[in-house]
Coordinates of C-alpha atoms in Angstrom, one line a residue:
M260 CA 0.2 -0.3 0.2
I261 CA 1.3 3.7 -0.7
F262 CA 0.0 6.8 0.4
A263 CA -0.3 7.7 -3.5
S264 CA -3.4 4.8 -3.3
F265 CA -7.9 4.6 -3.8
E266 CA -6.1 2.0 -1.3
F267 CA -4.4 3.9 1.3
L268 CA -7.1 7.5 1.5
F269 CA -10.4 6.5 1.1
L270 CA -10.1 3.0 3.2
F271 CA -7.2 2.6 5.8
L272 CA -5.7 6.5 6.7
P273 CA -9.9 7.7 7.6
V274 CA -10.7 4.4 9.7
F275 CA -7.6 5.1 11.4
L276 CA -8.4 8.9 11.5
A277 CA -11.6 7.7 12.7
V278 CA -10.7 4.6 15.3
Y279 CA -7.9 6.7 16.8
M280 CA -9.2 9.8 17.1
A281 CA -12.6 8.2 19.2
A282 CA -9.6 5.5 21.2
P283 CA -9.3 7.1 25.1
G284 CA -5.2 8.4 25.2
S285 CA -3.9 4.6 26.4
W286 CA -5.6 3.2 23.2
R287 CA -3.9 4.8 20.6
N288 CA -0.2 3.6 20.9
P289 CA -1.6 -0.4 20.7
L290 CA -4.3 0.9 17.6
I291 CA -0.7 3.0 16.5
L292 CA 0.7 -0.9 17.0
V293 CA -2.2 -3.0 14.6
F294 CA -3.3 0.1 12.1
S295 CA 0.8 0.0 10.6
W296 CA 1.4 -3.9 10.9
A297 CA -2.1 -4.0 9.3
F298 CA -0.3 -1.0 6.8
Y299 CA 2.8 -3.1 6.5
A300 CA 1.4 -6.7 5.7
W301 CA -0.8 -4.8 2.7
W302 CA 2.3 -5.6 0.7
R303 CA 3.3 -8.8 2.5
V304 CA 2.2 -10.9 5.5
D305 CA 5.4 -12.6 6.1
F306 CA 8.0 -10.4 6.0
L307 CA 5.4 -8.7 9.1
A308 CA 7.3 -11.2 11.3
L309 CA 10.7 -9.6 10.2
L310 CA 10.2 -6.7 11.2
V311 CA 8.4 -7.4 14.3
G312 CA 12.1 -9.6 15.3
V313 CA 14.2 -6.5 14.7
T314 CA 12.2 -5.1 17.1
V315 CA 12.5 -7.2 19.6
F316 CA 16.7 -8.6 19.9
T317 CA 16.8 -4.3 19.1
F318 CA 14.1 -3.9 22.1
Y319 CA 16.0 -6.0 24.5
V320 CA 19.4 -5.0 23.7
A321 CA 18.4 -1.7 24.6
L322 CA 17.6 -3.0 27.8
A323 CA 20.6 -4.8 28.3
I324 CA 22.7 -1.7 27.9
E325 CA 21.3 -0.3 29.5
R326 CA 21.3 -2.7 32.9
A327 CA 25.1 -2.7 31.9
G328 CA 25.5 0.5 32.6
P329 CA 26.2 2.4 29.0
G330 CA 29.7 3.7 28.3
S331 CA 31.3 0.7 30.1
A332 CA 32.5 -2.7 28.7
R333 CA 30.1 -5.1 28.3
G334 CA 27.7 -2.5 26.8
R335 CA 30.0 -1.4 24.2
R336 CA 30.0 -5.0 23.3
L337 CA 26.3 -4.9 23.6
M338 CA 25.7 -2.3 21.3
A339 CA 27.7 -4.1 19.0
L340 CA 26.7 -7.5 19.6
G341 CA 23.2 -5.6 18.9
I342 CA 24.0 -3.9 16.0
A343 CA 25.7 -7.2 14.1
G344 CA 22.5 -8.3 14.7
D345 CA 20.7 -6.2 13.0
I346 CA 23.3 -5.1 10.6
G347 CA 23.0 -8.4 9.4
V348 CA 19.6 -9.1 8.1
L349 CA 20.0 -5.8 6.1
A350 CA 23.3 -7.5 5.2
Y351 CA 20.9 -11.0 4.0
F352 CA 18.2 -9.7 2.7
K353 CA 19.6 -6.5 0.5
Y354 CA 23.6 -7.7 -0.2
A355 CA 23.1 -11.7 -1.0
N356 CA 22.6 -11.4 -4.5
F357 CA 24.7 -8.6 -5.2
G358 CA 27.8 -10.9 -3.8
V359 CA 26.7 -14.4 -5.3
D360 CA 26.3 -12.0 -8.8
T361 CA 29.3 -10.4 -8.2
F362 CA 31.4 -14.2 -7.5
N363 CA 29.1 -16.2 -10.3
D364 CA 30.7 -13.1 -12.0
L365 CA 34.0 -14.0 -11.4
M366 CA 33.7 -17.8 -11.5
R367 CA 32.8 -17.3 -15.6
L368 CA 35.7 -14.8 -15.6
I369 CA 38.5 -17.8 -15.5
G370 CA 36.1 -20.5 -16.5
H371 CA 34.4 -22.2 -14.1
A372 CA 30.9 -22.9 -14.0
P373 CA 28.7 -20.7 -11.4
V374 CA 26.6 -21.3 -8.1
G375 CA 23.3 -21.9 -8.3
W376 CA 21.1 -19.8 -6.0
A377 CA 17.2 -18.1 -5.8
E378 CA 17.0 -14.5 -5.3
I379 CA 16.2 -13.0 -2.4
V380 CA 13.4 -10.3 -2.1
L381 CA 14.2 -7.6 -0.3
P382 CA 11.6 -6.0 2.2
V383 CA 10.3 -3.3 1.8
G384 CA 11.6 -0.5 4.2
L385 CA 14.2 -2.5 5.6
S386 CA 17.4 -0.2 5.6
F387 CA 15.0 2.5 6.6
Y388 CA 13.8 0.1 10.3
V389 CA 17.7 -0.5 10.5
L390 CA 19.0 2.2 10.5
Q391 CA 16.2 3.6 13.1
S392 CA 17.6 0.4 15.2
V393 CA 21.5 0.9 14.8
S394 CA 20.6 4.4 16.2
Y395 CA 19.0 3.8 19.2
L396 CA 21.3 0.9 20.6
V397 CA 24.3 4.3 19.7
D398 CA 22.5 6.9 21.4
V399 CA 21.2 4.1 24.3
Q400 CA 25.5 3.2 24.7
R401 CA 26.5 6.6 24.8
G402 CA 23.9 7.7 27.3
T403 CA 22.4 10.9 25.1
V404 CA 18.8 8.2 24.9
R405 CA 17.3 6.6 27.6
P406 CA 15.7 3.1 26.7
T407 CA 12.3 2.8 26.9
H408 CA 10.8 -0.1 29.5
S409 CA 7.2 -0.3 27.6
L410 CA 7.8 -2.9 24.0
L411 CA 4.3 -1.0 22.8
D412 CA 6.0 1.7 22.7
Y413 CA 8.8 1.1 20.5
A414 CA 6.6 -0.9 18.1
A415 CA 5.1 1.6 17.7
Y416 CA 7.5 4.1 16.6
K417 CA 9.6 1.1 15.4
A418 CA 6.2 0.9 12.8
L419 CA 4.2 3.5 12.8
F420 CA 3.1 4.0 9.5
S421 CA 4.2 7.4 8.4
Q422 CA 7.3 6.8 8.3
L423 CA 8.0 3.0 7.8
I424 CA 9.0 2.4 4.1
A425 CA 11.1 5.2 3.2
G426 CA 11.6 7.7 6.3
P427 CA 12.4 10.6 7.2
I428 CA 14.9 7.7 9.6
V429 CA 13.7 9.1 12.6
R430 CA 15.1 8.9 15.9
Y431 CA 13.6 7.2 19.0
S432 CA 15.0 10.8 20.6
D433 CA 13.3 12.3 17.9
V434 CA 9.5 11.0 19.6
S435 CA 10.3 10.0 22.7
S436 CA 8.5 11.8 24.7
D437 CA 5.6 11.9 21.5
L438 CA 5.2 8.7 22.2
R439 CA 4.4 9.5 25.6
G440 CA 2.1 12.1 25.8
R441 CA 0.5 13.4 23.0
K442 CA -1.3 17.0 21.9
H443 CA -3.3 17.0 19.8
S444 CA -5.4 20.0 18.2
L445 CA -7.7 21.0 15.0
A446 CA -4.9 23.1 14.5
Q447 CA -2.4 21.2 14.4
F448 CA -4.0 18.6 12.3
G449 CA -5.1 21.1 10.0
A450 CA -1.5 22.1 9.8
G451 CA -0.7 18.0 9.2
S452 CA -3.0 18.4 6.5
R453 CA -2.1 20.9 4.2
E454 CA 1.5 19.6 4.6
F455 CA 0.4 15.8 3.0
M456 CA -1.5 17.4 0.4
V457 CA 1.1 19.4 -0.7
G458 CA 3.3 16.4 -0.4
F459 CA 0.6 14.6 -1.9
A460 CA 0.8 17.0 -4.8
M461 CA 3.7 17.1 -5.6
K462 CA 4.3 13.6 -5.6
V463 CA 1.6 13.2 -8.0
I464 CA 1.5 15.7 -10.1
L465 CA 4.9 16.7 -10.9
A466 CA 7.8 13.3 -10.3
D467 CA 4.5 11.1 -11.1
T468 CA 3.8 13.0 -14.5
L469 CA 7.6 13.0 -15.3
S470 CA 7.9 9.6 -15.2
P471 CA 7.5 8.1 -18.3
V472 CA 10.3 10.6 -19.8
V473 CA 12.6 9.3 -17.6
D474 CA 12.0 6.0 -17.6
A475 CA 12.0 6.2 -21.9
A476 CA 15.3 7.7 -21.5
F477 CA 17.2 6.0 -19.8
A478 CA 15.9 3.2 -21.9
L479 CA 17.6 4.8 -25.1
P480 CA 21.1 2.4 -26.4
A481 CA 22.3 5.5 -27.3
P482 CA 21.0 8.3 -26.9
S483 CA 21.7 11.9 -28.1
A484 CA 22.8 15.0 -26.3
A485 CA 19.2 16.5 -26.2
D486 CA 18.1 12.9 -25.1
A487 CA 20.7 12.8 -22.5
W488 CA 20.4 15.8 -20.8
L489 CA 16.7 15.7 -20.7
A490 CA 17.2 12.6 -19.3
A491 CA 19.5 14.2 -16.6
I492 CA 17.6 17.1 -15.5
T493 CA 13.9 15.3 -15.4
Y494 CA 15.3 12.1 -13.6
T495 CA 16.6 15.4 -11.7
L496 CA 13.4 17.6 -10.8
Q497 CA 11.6 13.8 -10.6
L498 CA 13.3 12.4 -7.5
F499 CA 13.3 15.0 -5.9
F500 CA 9.3 15.3 -6.3
D501 CA 8.7 11.9 -5.9
F502 CA 11.1 12.3 -2.9
A503 CA 10.2 15.0 -0.7
G504 CA 7.1 15.0 -1.4
Y505 CA 6.7 11.0 0.2
S506 CA 8.8 12.7 3.1
L507 CA 6.5 15.6 3.5
M508 CA 3.4 13.0 2.9
A509 CA 5.0 11.1 5.9
I510 CA 5.1 14.2 8.5
G511 CA 2.0 15.5 7.7
L512 CA 0.9 12.9 8.5
G513 CA 2.6 12.3 11.5
R514 CA 1.6 15.8 12.9
M515 CA -2.2 15.0 12.5
I516 CA -2.3 12.7 14.8
G517 CA -0.4 14.3 17.1
F518 CA 3.7 14.1 16.1
H519 CA 7.1 16.1 15.3
F520 CA 9.0 14.1 12.4
P521 CA 12.5 15.7 11.6
R522 CA 12.3 17.4 8.7
N523 CA 14.0 16.2 6.2
F524 CA 14.6 18.5 3.0
D525 CA 15.8 22.4 2.2
D526 CA 15.4 23.7 -1.3
P527 CA 18.4 21.1 -2.0
Y528 CA 18.9 22.6 -5.3
L529 CA 19.3 26.1 -4.1
A530 CA 22.7 25.2 -2.5
G531 CA 25.5 27.0 -3.2
S532 CA 28.2 24.0 -2.9
I533 CA 28.7 20.1 -2.5
Q534 CA 28.1 20.9 1.1
A535 CA 24.7 23.0 1.1
F536 CA 23.6 20.6 -0.8
W537 CA 24.1 17.7 1.7
Q538 CA 23.0 19.5 4.5
R539 CA 19.9 20.2 2.3
W540 CA 18.5 16.3 0.8
H541 CA 17.3 13.9 2.9
M542 CA 18.8 15.9 5.9
T543 CA 17.6 12.9 8.3
L544 CA 19.6 11.1 7.1
S545 CA 23.2 12.8 6.0
S546 CA 22.8 14.5 9.9
F547 CA 23.4 9.6 10.5
L548 CA 26.4 9.3 8.5
R549 CA 27.9 12.8 10.6
D550 CA 26.5 11.1 14.2
Y551 CA 27.0 7.5 13.5
L552 CA 29.3 7.1 11.1
Y553 CA 31.6 10.3 9.8
I554 CA 32.7 11.7 13.7
P555 CA 33.0 7.7 14.5
L556 CA 35.5 7.1 12.3
G557 CA 37.6 10.3 13.1
G558 CA 35.7 13.5 11.9
N559 CA 38.2 16.0 11.0
R560 CA 40.3 15.7 13.8
L561 CA 43.0 13.4 13.0
G562 CA 44.5 15.0 9.9
V563 CA 43.8 16.6 6.6
R564 CA 44.4 13.8 4.9
R565 CA 42.7 11.9 7.1
T566 CA 39.4 13.5 6.6
Y567 CA 39.2 13.0 2.6
V568 CA 39.9 9.8 3.6
N569 CA 36.7 9.9 6.6
L570 CA 33.7 11.8 4.0
L571 CA 35.3 8.9 1.3
L572 CA 34.4 6.0 3.6
T573 CA 31.7 7.6 5.3
M574 CA 30.0 8.7 1.2
A575 CA 30.7 5.4 -0.6
I576 CA 28.5 3.3 2.2
G577 CA 26.0 5.6 2.5
G578 CA 25.7 5.1 -1.1
F579 CA 25.5 1.2 -0.9
W580 CA 23.1 1.3 1.9
H581 CA 21.1 2.5 -1.4
G582 CA 21.1 -0.4 -2.9
A583 CA 23.2 -3.5 -3.9
S584 CA 24.4 -2.0 -6.6
W585 CA 28.4 -1.1 -8.6
N586 CA 26.2 2.0 -8.6
F587 CA 25.9 3.0 -5.4
L588 CA 28.2 2.5 -4.4
L589 CA 30.6 4.5 -7.0
W590 CA 27.8 7.0 -6.6
G591 CA 28.5 7.5 -3.2
I592 CA 32.5 7.8 -3.5
W593 CA 31.6 10.9 -6.5
H594 CA 29.9 12.5 -3.7
G595 CA 32.3 11.3 -1.5
A596 CA 35.2 12.6 -3.1
L597 CA 32.9 15.9 -4.4
L598 CA 32.6 16.6 -0.5
A599 CA 36.4 16.2 -0.8
L600 CA 37.6 18.8 -2.9
H601 CA 35.2 21.1 -1.8
R602 CA 36.9 21.4 1.7
A603 CA 40.2 20.8 0.0
W604 CA 38.5 24.5 -2.0
S605 CA 37.5 26.6 1.3
T606 CA 40.2 25.2 4.0
R607 CA 43.4 25.8 1.2
G608 CA 45.6 27.8 3.0
Q609 CA 44.0 27.3 6.7
E610 CA 44.8 24.2 7.8
A611 CA 48.1 24.8 9.1
A612 CA 47.2 27.8 10.0
R613 CA 44.5 26.1 12.1
A614 CA 46.8 22.9 13.2
E615 CA 49.3 25.2 14.8
R616 CA 46.5 27.1 16.8
S617 CA 45.3 23.6 17.9
D618 CA 48.7 22.5 19.5
R619 CA 48.9 26.4 20.4
R620 CA 45.7 26.4 22.4
G621 CA 45.4 22.8 23.2
E622 CA 42.0 22.3 20.8
D623 CA 40.2 20.0 18.6
R624 CA 39.4 21.0 15.4
R625 CA 35.1 20.7 15.1
D626 CA 34.1 18.0 13.2
A627 CA 32.5 19.5 9.8
F628 CA 30.1 16.9 8.3
P629 CA 27.5 18.1 6.5
Q630 CA 28.1 21.7 9.4
P631 CA 29.7 24.8 7.9
L632 CA 33.1 24.5 7.6
P633 CA 36.5 26.0 10.0
G634 CA 36.0 29.2 8.7
Q635 CA 32.3 29.6 7.4
D636 CA 31.3 29.6 10.7
Q637 CA 31.4 34.4 11.9
R638 CA 31.1 32.9 15.1
R639 CA 34.1 30.9 15.4
G640 CA 35.7 33.1 14.2
G641 CA 39.9 32.2 12.5
D642 CA 42.2 33.5 9.8
R643 CA 40.6 34.3 6.9
R644 CA 43.0 35.6 6.0
A645 CA 44.1 32.6 4.6
A646 CA 41.0 31.5 3.3
R647 CA 39.5 31.3 -0.6
R648 CA 37.9 34.3 -1.4
P649 CA 34.5 32.5 -1.4
M650 CA 32.6 31.1 -5.4
P651 CA 30.0 33.6 -6.2
W652 CA 26.7 31.7 -5.1
L653 CA 25.2 31.5 -9.1
L654 CA 28.6 30.1 -9.5
G655 CA 28.7 27.4 -7.2
H656 CA 24.8 26.9 -7.5
L657 CA 25.3 25.7 -11.4
L658 CA 28.6 24.0 -10.4
T659 CA 27.0 22.1 -7.5
L660 CA 23.3 21.1 -9.8
L661 CA 26.2 20.0 -13.0
C662 CA 27.9 17.9 -10.5
V663 CA 24.5 16.9 -7.7
M664 CA 23.1 16.2 -11.9
I665 CA 26.3 13.8 -12.6
G666 CA 25.9 11.5 -9.9
W667 CA 22.0 11.2 -10.6
V668 CA 22.6 9.5 -13.8
I669 CA 24.9 6.4 -11.6
F670 CA 22.6 6.7 -8.5
R671 CA 19.4 6.3 -11.8
A672 CA 21.3 3.6 -14.6
T673 CA 19.9 0.5 -14.5
D674 CA 23.9 -0.7 -14.4
L675 CA 27.3 0.8 -15.5
A676 CA 26.5 0.5 -18.9
G677 CA 23.3 1.8 -19.2
A678 CA 24.9 5.5 -17.5
F679 CA 27.8 5.5 -19.5
A680 CA 25.7 5.5 -22.4
I681 CA 24.2 8.8 -20.8
Y682 CA 27.0 10.5 -20.0
A683 CA 28.0 9.6 -23.9
G684 CA 24.9 11.2 -24.9
M685 CA 26.3 14.2 -22.5
L686 CA 29.5 14.5 -24.5
G687 CA 27.4 14.3 -28.3
L688 CA 29.1 11.4 -29.2
N689 CA 25.9 10.2 -30.6
G690 CA 25.0 13.0 -31.9
G691 CA 23.0 16.5 -30.8
G692 CA 19.4 16.5 -31.9
L693 CA 16.2 15.1 -29.4
S694 CA 15.5 11.5 -31.4
D695 CA 12.5 10.4 -32.5
A696 CA 11.5 7.6 -29.8
L697 CA 12.2 10.2 -27.0
A698 CA 10.3 12.3 -28.5
W699 CA 6.7 11.1 -28.9
Q700 CA 7.0 11.5 -25.4
L701 CA 7.4 15.3 -24.8
T702 CA 3.2 15.6 -24.6
P703 CA 2.3 19.5 -24.0
D704 CA 1.5 18.4 -19.8
R705 CA 4.4 16.8 -19.8
I706 CA 6.1 19.8 -21.8
G707 CA 4.5 22.2 -19.3
T708 CA 5.3 19.6 -15.5
L709 CA 8.8 20.8 -17.0
W710 CA 8.6 24.0 -16.9
L711 CA 6.3 23.7 -13.8
A712 CA 9.1 22.0 -11.8
I713 CA 11.5 24.0 -12.6
F714 CA 9.4 27.1 -12.1
F715 CA 8.8 25.6 -8.3
V716 CA 12.1 25.0 -7.3
Y717 CA 13.6 28.5 -7.9
L718 CA 10.4 29.9 -6.2
P719 CA 11.4 30.2 -2.3
L720 CA 14.8 32.7 -4.0
L721 CA 10.4 34.4 -6.1
L722 CA 9.0 35.0 -3.7
A723 CA 12.2 36.0 -1.2
A724 CA 13.1 39.1 -3.9
L725 CA 9.2 40.1 -4.0
R726 CA 9.0 40.4 0.2
R727 CA 12.0 42.5 -0.1
R728 CA 10.5 44.5 -2.5
G729 CA 7.7 44.9 0.0
V730 CA 5.1 43.5 -3.7
W731 CA 4.3 39.7 -2.2
P732 CA 2.1 40.3 1.0
Q733 CA 3.5 39.6 4.4
A734 CA 2.6 36.6 6.0
G735 CA -0.1 36.7 8.0
G736 CA -2.1 39.7 5.1
A737 CA -5.6 38.7 3.5
L738 CA -4.5 37.8 0.4
A739 CA -1.3 36.0 1.2
S740 CA -3.8 33.5 3.8
F741 CA -6.0 33.0 0.9
V742 CA -3.1 31.9 -0.8
W743 CA -1.8 30.2 2.0
A744 CA -5.2 28.0 2.5
A745 CA -6.5 27.2 -1.1
W746 CA -3.4 26.5 -3.4
P747 CA -2.2 23.4 -1.5
L748 CA -6.3 22.1 -1.5
A749 CA -6.8 22.8 -5.1
A750 CA -3.7 20.7 -5.2
F751 CA -4.3 18.3 -4.4
L752 CA -8.0 17.8 -6.2
L753 CA -6.2 17.6 -8.8
A754 CA -3.6 15.3 -8.3
M755 CA -7.3 13.3 -7.3
V756 CA -7.7 13.8 -11.0
L757 CA -4.4 12.9 -12.7
L758 CA -4.5 9.6 -10.4
Y759 CA -8.0 8.2 -11.6
S760 CA -6.8 9.1 -14.2
R761 CA -4.0 6.7 -14.8
A762 CA -1.6 4.1 -12.2
A763 CA -0.3 4.6 -8.9
V764 CA 3.6 5.0 -9.2
P765 CA 5.1 3.5 -7.0
F766 CA 8.1 6.1 -4.6
L767 CA 11.8 5.4 -6.2
Y768 CA 12.6 5.4 -2.4
F769 CA 10.7 2.1 -2.1
Q770 CA 13.1 0.4 -3.6
F771 CA 15.3 1.6 -1.0

């Protein structure tokens, strides 16, 4: 079951909300658990047992860590055991096929017969709820989170249907107080409904309309320059509006029932640098990689070269988390290299001065992934005379967007050959004109949607400029209030009409 489906909109959600709102407070967490398990079992009942198993295992390991004492040697061993168990489940279901396929490819190269293997199905949402388990165990071991003693509350947190399938990656600390007691109000329900409607419109009107163009473009064996660039641009827009739309729907659903999930996107395609992009894109994953991988690896506290290695390792692992494919691994390495290059450019001339100050003062250098780099935080001061002059925002923005689109090509392509075909086309190696195979996909509604998506990417800049000049009314004005209230409902109704007229398109991040 997906959010953008009539089963969810007219069956599951109304029944859940009616029962939930009518129930007394003490029944609401159990109701969340029952309905969330039903939501998950709608896809495959047998994999519900896996979700329950991971939940129970992590819950009791966390309690054992608490008894051993957070920060103790035994607690660290228990944490390692718990993480190994959770990651082991993810490794088997997500990477076993890849490992066997790679091994068989090597066997064929040396003339041996491949090993027989039955393909393993990847359970929906496994990557996300395993990361939640890892963060919970680490936080309990660090002493930053007190483990709950209620298996029911923890299971409700793990299974909460609004964020179970594709995030945001909600840490237990984000919702622990909400699990114990939530406030419900008409204003909060209305705000959540608005977020859900906006996300639904982003998904159905924009992302799903561009989907046929993307599929056709990436299926071309030898795309021209126009084909390849259209493929990169449309997928860049489709992925954002699909994933950001899903995240906003999840956040809205959570708010409707009293939960406050962290924001997951903040206009990432307006970033002026690759570091700013990762501060704005899939923010819950970025913060997870920072807090549970980059900083434990040493961050930027162990010297310049180790910092670059840590960035590459962190992003390579983050890329491989997305899927068992060389494409995802190379995509992660690409972004790790970009972050390292950006850091080298931004801190050129500062490293020696900063190291000298650190030695003199006995201070550690601050971790900076994906937070502002040293020398960019005005509150920290620093040797700005040695810093490279900042790149103009527009130039940085265009370079960042180009690098991101190059990365999205290998992220979307089904294999490396498909990615290299698009890259060859982008370089003009297959001619320049738009192919007939793709031209017929560019119907007027899809062309209009493409321009509309680009418009919405840059709309925040336009609104900010209008407000600065006093052209657009400030928040609280009658016109602004009317537009704020009316357009999400109108967009939602239009999306409903479109959903009725065509088949539902699964969310892109479901495959991860």
